[in-house]
PDB file of C-alpha atoms in Angstrom:
ATOM      1  CA  ILE R 182      -9.739  -2.764  11.918  1.00 91.00           C
ATOM      2  CA  GLN R 183     -12.040  -2.416   8.900  1.00 94.00           C
ATOM      3  CA  LEU R 184     -12.034   0.640   6.647  1.00 96.00           C
ATOM      4  CA  THR R 185     -15.096   1.484   4.567  1.00 97.00           C
ATOM      5  CA  GLN R 186     -14.725   4.011   1.781  1.00 98.00           C
ATOM      6  CA  SER R 187     -17.554   5.909   0.169  1.00 97.00           C
ATOM      7  CA  PRO R 188     -18.510   6.326  -2.531  1.00 97.00           C
ATOM      8  CA  SER R 189     -17.032   3.337  -4.368  1.00 98.00           C
ATOM      9  CA  SER R 190     -16.940   5.467  -7.509  1.00 98.00           C
ATOM     10  CA  LEU R 191     -17.753   8.996  -8.560  1.00 98.00           C
ATOM     11  CA  SER R 192     -17.889  11.109 -11.679  1.00 98.00           C
ATOM     12  CA  ALA R 193     -17.151  14.830 -11.534  1.00 97.00           C
ATOM     13  CA  SER R 194     -16.259  17.680 -13.839  1.00 97.00           C
ATOM     14  CA  VAL R 195     -12.883  19.356 -14.143  1.00 98.00           C
ATOM     15  CA  GLY R 196     -12.688  22.059 -11.493  1.00 97.00           C
ATOM     16  CA  ASP R 197     -15.195  20.388  -9.146  1.00 98.00           C
ATOM     17  CA  ARG R 198     -14.525  19.838  -5.461  1.00 98.00           C
ATOM     18  CA  VAL R 199     -14.359  16.103  -4.767  1.00 98.00           C
ATOM     19  CA  THR R 200     -14.703  14.441  -1.364  1.00 98.00           C
ATOM     20  CA  ILE R 201     -13.965  10.821  -0.472  1.00 98.00           C
ATOM     21  CA  THR R 202     -14.755   9.408   2.962  1.00 98.00           C
ATOM     22  CA  CYS R 203     -13.062   6.578   4.856  1.00 98.00           C
ATOM     23  CA  ARG R 204     -14.770   5.257   7.995  1.00 97.00           C
ATOM     24  CA  ALA R 205     -12.825   3.129  10.469  1.00 95.00           C
ATOM     25  CA  SER R 206     -14.471   0.405  12.560  1.00 93.00           C
ATOM     26  CA  GLN R 207     -12.305   1.396  15.548  1.00 90.00           C
ATOM     27  CA  VAL R 208     -10.199   4.336  16.649  1.00 87.00           C
ATOM     28  CA  VAL R 209      -7.051   4.600  14.529  1.00 85.00           C
ATOM     29  CA  SER R 210      -5.718   7.758  16.174  1.00 85.00           C
ATOM     30  CA  SER R 211      -3.911   9.839  13.543  1.00 89.00           C
ATOM     31  CA  TYR R 212      -2.429   6.880  11.670  1.00 93.00           C
ATOM     32  CA  LEU R 213      -4.319   7.213   8.425  1.00 96.00           C
ATOM     33  CA  ALA R 214      -2.812   7.546   4.952  1.00 97.00           C
ATOM     34  CA  TRP R 215      -4.231   8.124   1.468  1.00 98.00           C
ATOM     35  CA  TYR R 216      -2.878   6.741  -1.808  1.00 98.00           C
ATOM     36  CA  GLN R 217      -3.569   7.404  -5.481  1.00 98.00           C
ATOM     37  CA  GLN R 218      -3.298   4.585  -7.999  1.00 98.00           C
ATOM     38  CA  LYS R 219      -3.505   5.100 -11.732  1.00 98.00           C
ATOM     39  CA  PRO R 220      -4.233   2.131 -14.025  1.00 95.00           C
ATOM     40  CA  GLY R 221      -1.258  -0.173 -14.453  1.00 94.00           C
ATOM     41  CA  ARG R 222       0.826   1.798 -11.971  1.00 97.00           C
ATOM     42  CA  ALA R 223       1.984   1.336  -8.402  1.00 98.00           C
ATOM     43  CA  PRO R 224       0.159   3.294  -5.697  1.00 98.00           C
ATOM     44  CA  LYS R 225       1.507   6.710  -4.746  1.00 98.00           C
ATOM     45  CA  LEU R 226       1.381   8.151  -1.236  1.00 98.00           C
ATOM     46  CA  LEU R 227      -0.567  11.410  -1.149  1.00 98.00           C
ATOM     47  CA  ILE R 228      -1.206  12.107   2.532  1.00 98.00           C
ATOM     48  CA  TYR R 229      -0.057  10.573   5.820  1.00 97.00           C
ATOM     49  CA  ALA R 230      -0.872  11.191   9.460  1.00 95.00           C
ATOM     50  CA  VAL R 231      -4.400  12.200   8.393  1.00 96.00           C
ATOM     51  CA  SER R 232      -3.472  15.564   6.885  1.00 97.00           C
ATOM     52  CA  THR R 233       0.260  15.811   6.116  1.00 97.00           C
ATOM     53  CA  LEU R 234       0.882  16.231   2.413  1.00 98.00           C
ATOM     54  CA  GLN R 235       3.617  13.992   1.023  1.00 97.00           C
ATOM     55  CA  SER R 236       6.467  15.874  -0.659  1.00 96.00           C
ATOM     56  CA  GLY R 237       5.668  16.824  -4.255  1.00 96.00           C
ATOM     57  CA  VAL R 238       1.905  16.306  -3.966  1.00 98.00           C
ATOM     58  CA  PRO R 239      -0.173  19.256  -5.249  1.00 97.00           C
ATOM     59  CA  SER R 240      -1.833  21.420  -2.613  1.00 98.00           C
ATOM     60  CA  ARG R 241      -5.301  20.771  -4.073  1.00 98.00           C
ATOM     61  CA  PHE R 242      -5.206  17.500  -2.120  1.00 98.00           C
ATOM     62  CA  ALA R 243      -6.096  17.693   1.576  1.00 98.00           C
ATOM     63  CA  GLY R 244      -6.964  15.289   4.372  1.00 98.00           C
ATOM     64  CA  SER R 245      -9.029  15.738   7.511  1.00 97.00           C
ATOM     65  CA  GLU R 246     -10.742  13.738  10.240  1.00 95.00           C
ATOM     66  CA  SER R 247     -13.777  13.770  12.450  1.00 90.00           C
ATOM     67  CA  GLY R 248     -13.686  10.984  15.012  1.00 85.00           C
ATOM     68  CA  THR R 249     -13.412   7.726  13.079  1.00 88.00           C
ATOM     69  CA  ASP R 250     -14.364   9.375   9.775  1.00 94.00           C
ATOM     70  CA  PHE R 251     -11.561  10.553   7.516  1.00 97.00           C
ATOM     71  CA  THR R 252     -11.864  12.646   4.375  1.00 98.00           C
ATOM     72  CA  LEU R 253      -9.739  13.175   1.286  1.00 98.00           C
ATOM     73  CA  THR R 254     -10.657  16.349  -0.588  1.00 98.00           C
ATOM     74  CA  ILE R 255      -9.539  17.409  -4.040  1.00 98.00           C
ATOM     75  CA  SER R 256     -10.321  21.116  -4.129  1.00 98.00           C
ATOM     76  CA  SER R 257     -10.351  21.456  -7.921  1.00 98.00           C
ATOM     77  CA  LEU R 258     -10.398  18.214  -9.891  1.00 98.00           C
ATOM     78  CA  GLN R 259      -7.852  18.010 -12.704  1.00 98.00           C
ATOM     79  CA  PRO R 260      -7.741  15.516 -15.601  1.00 97.00           C
ATOM     80  CA  GLU R 261      -4.557  13.963 -14.168  1.00 97.00           C
ATOM     81  CA  ASP R 262      -6.417  13.138 -10.932  1.00 98.00           C
ATOM     82  CA  ILE R 263      -8.322  10.319 -12.633  1.00 97.00           C
ATOM     83  CA  ALA R 264      -7.375   7.318 -10.513  1.00 98.00           C
ATOM     84  CA  THR R 265      -8.491   5.032  -7.724  1.00 98.00           C
ATOM     85  CA  TYR R 266      -7.922   6.340  -4.209  1.00 98.00           C
ATOM     86  CA  TYR R 267      -7.296   4.166  -1.149  1.00 98.00           C
ATOM     87  CA  CYS R 268      -7.119   4.922   2.554  1.00 98.00           C
ATOM     88  CA  GLN R 269      -4.936   2.855   4.884  1.00 98.00           C
ATOM     89  CA  GLN R 270      -4.869   2.633   8.666  1.00 96.00           C
ATOM     90  CA  LEU R 271      -1.540   2.081  10.432  1.00 95.00           C
ATOM     91  CA  ASN R 272      -2.692   2.086  14.042  1.00 92.00           C
ATOM     92  CA  GLY R 273      -0.389   0.048  16.277  1.00 87.00           C
ATOM     93  CA  TYR R 274       1.214  -3.114  15.020  1.00 88.00           C
ATOM     94  CA  PRO R 275       0.171  -4.645  11.671  1.00 89.00           C
ATOM     95  CA  PRO R 276      -2.177  -5.681  10.099  1.00 92.00           C
ATOM     96  CA  TRP R 277      -2.382  -2.321   8.368  1.00 94.00           C
ATOM     97  CA  THR R 278      -5.568  -2.531   6.353  1.00 95.00           C
ATOM     98  CA  PHE R 279      -6.649  -0.644   3.241  1.00 98.00           C
ATOM     99  CA  GLY R 280     -10.065   0.599   2.298  1.00 98.00           C
ATOM    100  CA  GLN R 281     -11.699  -0.951  -0.745  1.00 98.00           C
ATOM    101  CA  GLY R 282     -10.950   2.030  -2.993  1.00 98.00           C
ATOM    102  CA  THR R 283     -12.820   4.889  -4.670  1.00 98.00           C
ATOM    103  CA  LYS R 284     -12.613   5.268  -8.430  1.00 98.00           C
ATOM    104  CA  VAL R 285     -12.689   8.870  -9.643  1.00 98.00           C
ATOM    105  CA  GLU R 286     -13.698   9.612 -13.228  1.00 97.00           C
ATOM    106  CA  ILE R 287     -14.227  12.757 -15.272  1.00 95.00           C
ATOM    107  CA  LYS R 288     -17.813  13.582 -16.244  1.00 92.00           C
TER     108      LYS R 288
ATOM    109  CA  GLU D 179      17.017   8.646  -6.217  1.00 96.00           C
ATOM    110  CA  VAL D 180      15.054   5.988  -4.380  1.00 97.00           C
ATOM    111  CA  GLN D 181      14.445   2.863  -6.448  1.00 98.00           C
ATOM    112  CA  LEU D 182      12.708  -0.427  -5.642  1.00 98.00           C
ATOM    113  CA  LEU D 183      12.871  -3.199  -8.230  1.00 98.00           C
ATOM    114  CA  ASP D 184      10.507  -6.132  -7.734  1.00 95.00           C
ATOM    115  CA  SER D 185      11.232  -9.451  -9.401  1.00 97.00           C
ATOM    116  CA  GLY D 186      10.578 -13.182  -9.140  1.00 98.00           C
ATOM    117  CA  GLY D 187       6.948 -13.411 -10.181  1.00 97.00           C
ATOM    118  CA  GLY D 188       5.641 -15.948 -12.659  1.00 98.00           C
ATOM    119  CA  LEU D 189       3.292 -18.848 -13.259  1.00 98.00           C
ATOM    120  CA  VAL D 190       3.246 -21.543 -10.577  1.00 98.00           C
ATOM    121  CA  GLN D 191       0.993 -24.509  -9.948  1.00 98.00           C
ATOM    122  CA  PRO D 192      -1.252 -24.707  -6.889  1.00 98.00           C
ATOM    123  CA  GLY D 193       0.742 -25.989  -3.942  1.00 98.00           C
ATOM    124  CA  GLY D 194       3.975 -24.682  -5.440  1.00 98.00           C
ATOM    125  CA  SER D 195       6.530 -22.201  -4.138  1.00 98.00           C
ATOM    126  CA  LEU D 196       8.055 -18.956  -5.335  1.00 98.00           C
ATOM    127  CA  ARG D 197      10.480 -16.389  -3.959  1.00 98.00           C
ATOM    128  CA  LEU D 198      10.012 -12.716  -4.699  1.00 98.00           C
ATOM    129  CA  SER D 199      12.861 -10.214  -4.446  1.00 98.00           C
ATOM    130  CA  CYS D 200      12.982  -6.445  -4.164  1.00 98.00           C
ATOM    131  CA  ALA D 201      16.344  -4.798  -4.806  1.00 98.00           C
ATOM    132  CA  VAL D 202      16.554  -1.259  -3.465  1.00 98.00           C
ATOM    133  CA  SER D 203      18.841   1.738  -3.779  1.00 97.00           C
ATOM    134  CA  GLY D 204      18.899   5.416  -2.908  1.00 97.00           C
ATOM    135  CA  PHE D 205      18.221   5.178   0.841  1.00 96.00           C
ATOM    136  CA  THR D 206      19.590   3.514   3.972  1.00 96.00           C
ATOM    137  CA  PHE D 207      17.974   0.108   3.648  1.00 97.00           C
ATOM    138  CA  SER D 208      19.129  -1.286   6.986  1.00 96.00           C
ATOM    139  CA  THR D 209      17.173   1.309   8.974  1.00 95.00           C
ATOM    140  CA  SER D 210      13.997   1.188   6.881  1.00 96.00           C
ATOM    141  CA  GLY D 211      10.976  -0.954   7.512  1.00 96.00           C
ATOM    142  CA  MET D 212       9.729  -2.704   4.381  1.00 98.00           C
ATOM    143  CA  SER D 213       6.449  -4.259   3.340  1.00 98.00           C
ATOM    144  CA  TRP D 214       4.760  -6.338   0.686  1.00 98.00           C
ATOM    145  CA  VAL D 215       1.330  -5.338  -0.621  1.00 98.00           C
ATOM    146  CA  ARG D 216      -0.623  -7.316  -3.215  1.00 98.00           C
ATOM    147  CA  GLN D 217      -3.447  -6.588  -5.613  1.00 98.00           C
ATOM    148  CA  ALA D 218      -5.528  -9.335  -7.184  1.00 98.00           C
ATOM    149  CA  PRO D 219      -6.675  -8.682 -10.771  1.00 97.00           C
ATOM    150  CA  GLY D 220      -9.314  -5.941 -10.775  1.00 96.00           C
ATOM    151  CA  LYS D 221      -9.337  -5.752  -6.966  1.00 97.00           C
ATOM    152  CA  GLY D 222      -8.082  -3.428  -4.254  1.00 98.00           C
ATOM    153  CA  LEU D 223      -4.871  -3.326  -2.263  1.00 98.00           C
ATOM    154  CA  GLU D 224      -4.158  -5.915   0.421  1.00 98.00           C
ATOM    155  CA  TRP D 225      -1.384  -5.523   2.994  1.00 98.00           C
ATOM    156  CA  VAL D 226       0.589  -8.792   3.173  1.00 98.00           C
ATOM    157  CA  SER D 227       3.714  -8.459   5.327  1.00 98.00           C
ATOM    158  CA  THR D 228       6.036  -5.996   7.069  1.00 97.00           C
ATOM    159  CA  ILE D 229       9.562  -6.362   8.440  1.00 97.00           C
ATOM    160  CA  SER D 230      11.558  -4.010  10.640  1.00 95.00           C
ATOM    161  CA  GLY D 231      14.875  -2.522   9.542  1.00 95.00           C
ATOM    162  CA  ASN D 232      17.041  -5.044  11.363  1.00 94.00           C
ATOM    163  CA  GLY D 233      14.728  -7.940  10.475  1.00 94.00           C
ATOM    164  CA  GLY D 234      13.976  -8.638  14.118  1.00 95.00           C
ATOM    165  CA  HIS D 235      10.241  -8.047  13.823  1.00 96.00           C
ATOM    166  CA  THR D 236       8.012  -9.503  11.132  1.00 97.00           C
ATOM    167  CA  TYR D 237       4.261  -9.379  10.621  1.00 97.00           C
ATOM    168  CA  HIS D 238       2.042 -11.291   8.205  1.00 98.00           C
ATOM    169  CA  ALA D 239      -1.604 -11.083   7.224  1.00 97.00           C
ATOM    170  CA  ASP D 240      -3.771 -13.945   8.460  1.00 96.00           C
ATOM    171  CA  SER D 241      -4.408 -14.919   4.827  1.00 97.00           C
ATOM    172  CA  VAL D 242      -0.729 -15.827   4.324  1.00 98.00           C
ATOM    173  CA  LYS D 243       0.432 -16.676   7.845  1.00 98.00           C
ATOM    174  CA  GLY D 244       2.272 -19.993   7.930  1.00 97.00           C
ATOM    175  CA  ARG D 245       2.710 -20.005   4.133  1.00 98.00           C
ATOM    176  CA  PHE D 246       4.599 -16.773   3.354  1.00 98.00           C
ATOM    177  CA  THR D 247       7.767 -15.500   5.043  1.00 98.00           C
ATOM    178  CA  ILE D 248       9.178 -12.019   4.684  1.00 98.00           C
ATOM    179  CA  SER D 249      12.924 -11.566   5.139  1.00 98.00           C
ATOM    180  CA  ARG D 250      15.743  -9.237   4.180  1.00 98.00           C
ATOM    181  CA  ASP D 251      19.463  -9.202   3.489  1.00 98.00           C
ATOM    182  CA  ASN D 252      20.785  -5.810   4.519  1.00 98.00           C
ATOM    183  CA  SER D 253      24.208  -6.585   3.051  1.00 97.00           C
ATOM    184  CA  ARG D 254      22.578  -6.961  -0.356  1.00 98.00           C
ATOM    185  CA  ASN D 255      19.947  -4.215   0.026  1.00 98.00           C
ATOM    186  CA  THR D 256      17.306  -6.771  -0.871  1.00 98.00           C
ATOM    187  CA  LEU D 257      13.890  -7.688   0.513  1.00 98.00           C
ATOM    188  CA  TYR D 258      12.408 -11.156  -0.006  1.00 98.00           C
ATOM    189  CA  MET D 259       9.097 -12.939   0.208  1.00 98.00           C
ATOM    190  CA  GLN D 260       9.201 -16.722   0.304  1.00 98.00           C
ATOM    191  CA  MET D 261       5.814 -18.065  -0.731  1.00 98.00           C
ATOM    192  CA  THR D 262       4.841 -21.713  -0.239  1.00 98.00           C
ATOM    193  CA  SER D 263       1.624 -23.738  -0.547  1.00 98.00           C
ATOM    194  CA  LEU D 264       0.408 -21.262  -3.114  1.00 98.00           C
ATOM    195  CA  ARG D 265      -3.307 -21.134  -3.893  1.00 98.00           C
ATOM    196  CA  ALA D 266      -5.328 -19.661  -6.742  1.00 98.00           C
ATOM    197  CA  ASP D 267      -6.417 -16.760  -4.541  1.00 98.00           C
ATOM    198  CA  ASP D 268      -2.753 -15.746  -4.121  1.00 98.00           C
ATOM    199  CA  THR D 269      -2.792 -14.661  -7.768  1.00 98.00           C
ATOM    200  CA  ALA D 270      -1.950 -10.950  -7.727  1.00 98.00           C
ATOM    201  CA  VAL D 271       0.560  -8.258  -8.507  1.00 98.00           C
ATOM    202  CA  TYR D 272       2.927  -8.074  -5.542  1.00 98.00           C
ATOM    203  CA  TYR D 273       4.481  -4.719  -4.667  1.00 98.00           C
ATOM    204  CA  CYS D 274       7.337  -4.091  -2.292  1.00 98.00           C
ATOM    205  CA  ALA D 275       7.034  -0.813  -0.442  1.00 98.00           C
ATOM    206  CA  LYS D 276       9.226   1.218   1.872  1.00 98.00           C
ATOM    207  CA  VAL D 277       7.919   2.349   5.248  1.00 96.00           C
ATOM    208  CA  HIS D 278       7.905   6.138   5.431  1.00 94.00           C
ATOM    209  CA  ALA D 279      11.154   7.765   6.463  1.00 86.00           C
ATOM    210  CA  SER D 280       9.372   9.955   9.013  1.00 86.00           C
ATOM    211  CA  GLY D 281       7.939   7.096  11.017  1.00 84.00           C
ATOM    212  CA  TRP D 282       6.689   3.531  11.222  1.00 84.00           C
ATOM    213  CA  TYR D 283       3.039   4.632  11.136  1.00 90.00           C
ATOM    214  CA  ASP D 284       3.205   7.130   8.276  1.00 94.00           C
ATOM    215  CA  GLY D 285       2.470   4.847   5.373  1.00 96.00           C
ATOM    216  CA  PHE D 286       4.573   3.659   2.464  1.00 97.00           C
ATOM    217  CA  ASP D 287       6.446   6.423   0.688  1.00 96.00           C
ATOM    218  CA  PHE D 288       8.055   4.486  -2.154  1.00 98.00           C
ATOM    219  CA  TRP D 289       6.842   1.459  -4.088  1.00 98.00           C
ATOM    220  CA  GLY D 290       8.271  -1.032  -6.549  1.00 98.00           C
ATOM    221  CA  GLN D 291       6.725  -1.471  -9.970  1.00 98.00           C
ATOM    222  CA  GLY D 292       5.134  -4.776  -8.988  1.00 98.00           C
ATOM    223  CA  THR D 293       5.648  -8.384 -10.048  1.00 98.00           C
ATOM    224  CA  LEU D 294       2.798 -10.657 -11.172  1.00 98.00           C
ATOM    225  CA  VAL D 295       2.270 -14.022  -9.502  1.00 98.00           C
ATOM    226  CA  THR D 296      -0.178 -16.350 -11.216  1.00 98.00           C
ATOM    227  CA  VAL D 297      -1.199 -19.566  -9.472  1.00 98.00           C
ATOM    228  CA  SER D 298      -2.834 -21.915 -11.921  1.00 97.00           C
ATOM    229  CA  SER D 299      -2.641 -25.466 -13.187  1.00 96.00           C
TER     230      SER D 299
END
């Protein structure tokens, strides 16, 4: 299963609403997770099962789906949200592929 | 507190071998699936391997199948990755990661800090 993220990078202002899309090449049911990775750090799980917020993650992060398209939304971008974001599908047995990443920068 | 400590990375020549370790604490290791994920310099994340809690089921990416072997020692709370026939394109930071406590398909909820493997002559 291939995952295609768009855009590959974006620049937005503090307080903006930011949307990242992840399109799957096949049905992945509800087995889709989102991660945040800051430079030089390990990835951090933000959302699993499409829309369930991981414990401790701010409520400005949200996930949704429409068919094979999945969306990560940051409702109000904060300076600490500067990172690269990855989606991952976990449908059935591995391989559990990642998207290629979306780099978010502050304008 | 959940902790995962990756180790074992280093510089190895093409065709060489290396064993990575991931020592864990703060959760019931023997009932937790575990994975390895790698990231080549400046590139994205690549899932490498996953092993079930009792070690009875293992999965490997096609890119490493036949060369890498994931294993675990539940008595030592340690995950391993034996890497053989290493190639330049195996150069990456390798992260161990814990399968989510809520279910096998819910992603990786805790990660190690990563260990760098460099394959070069």
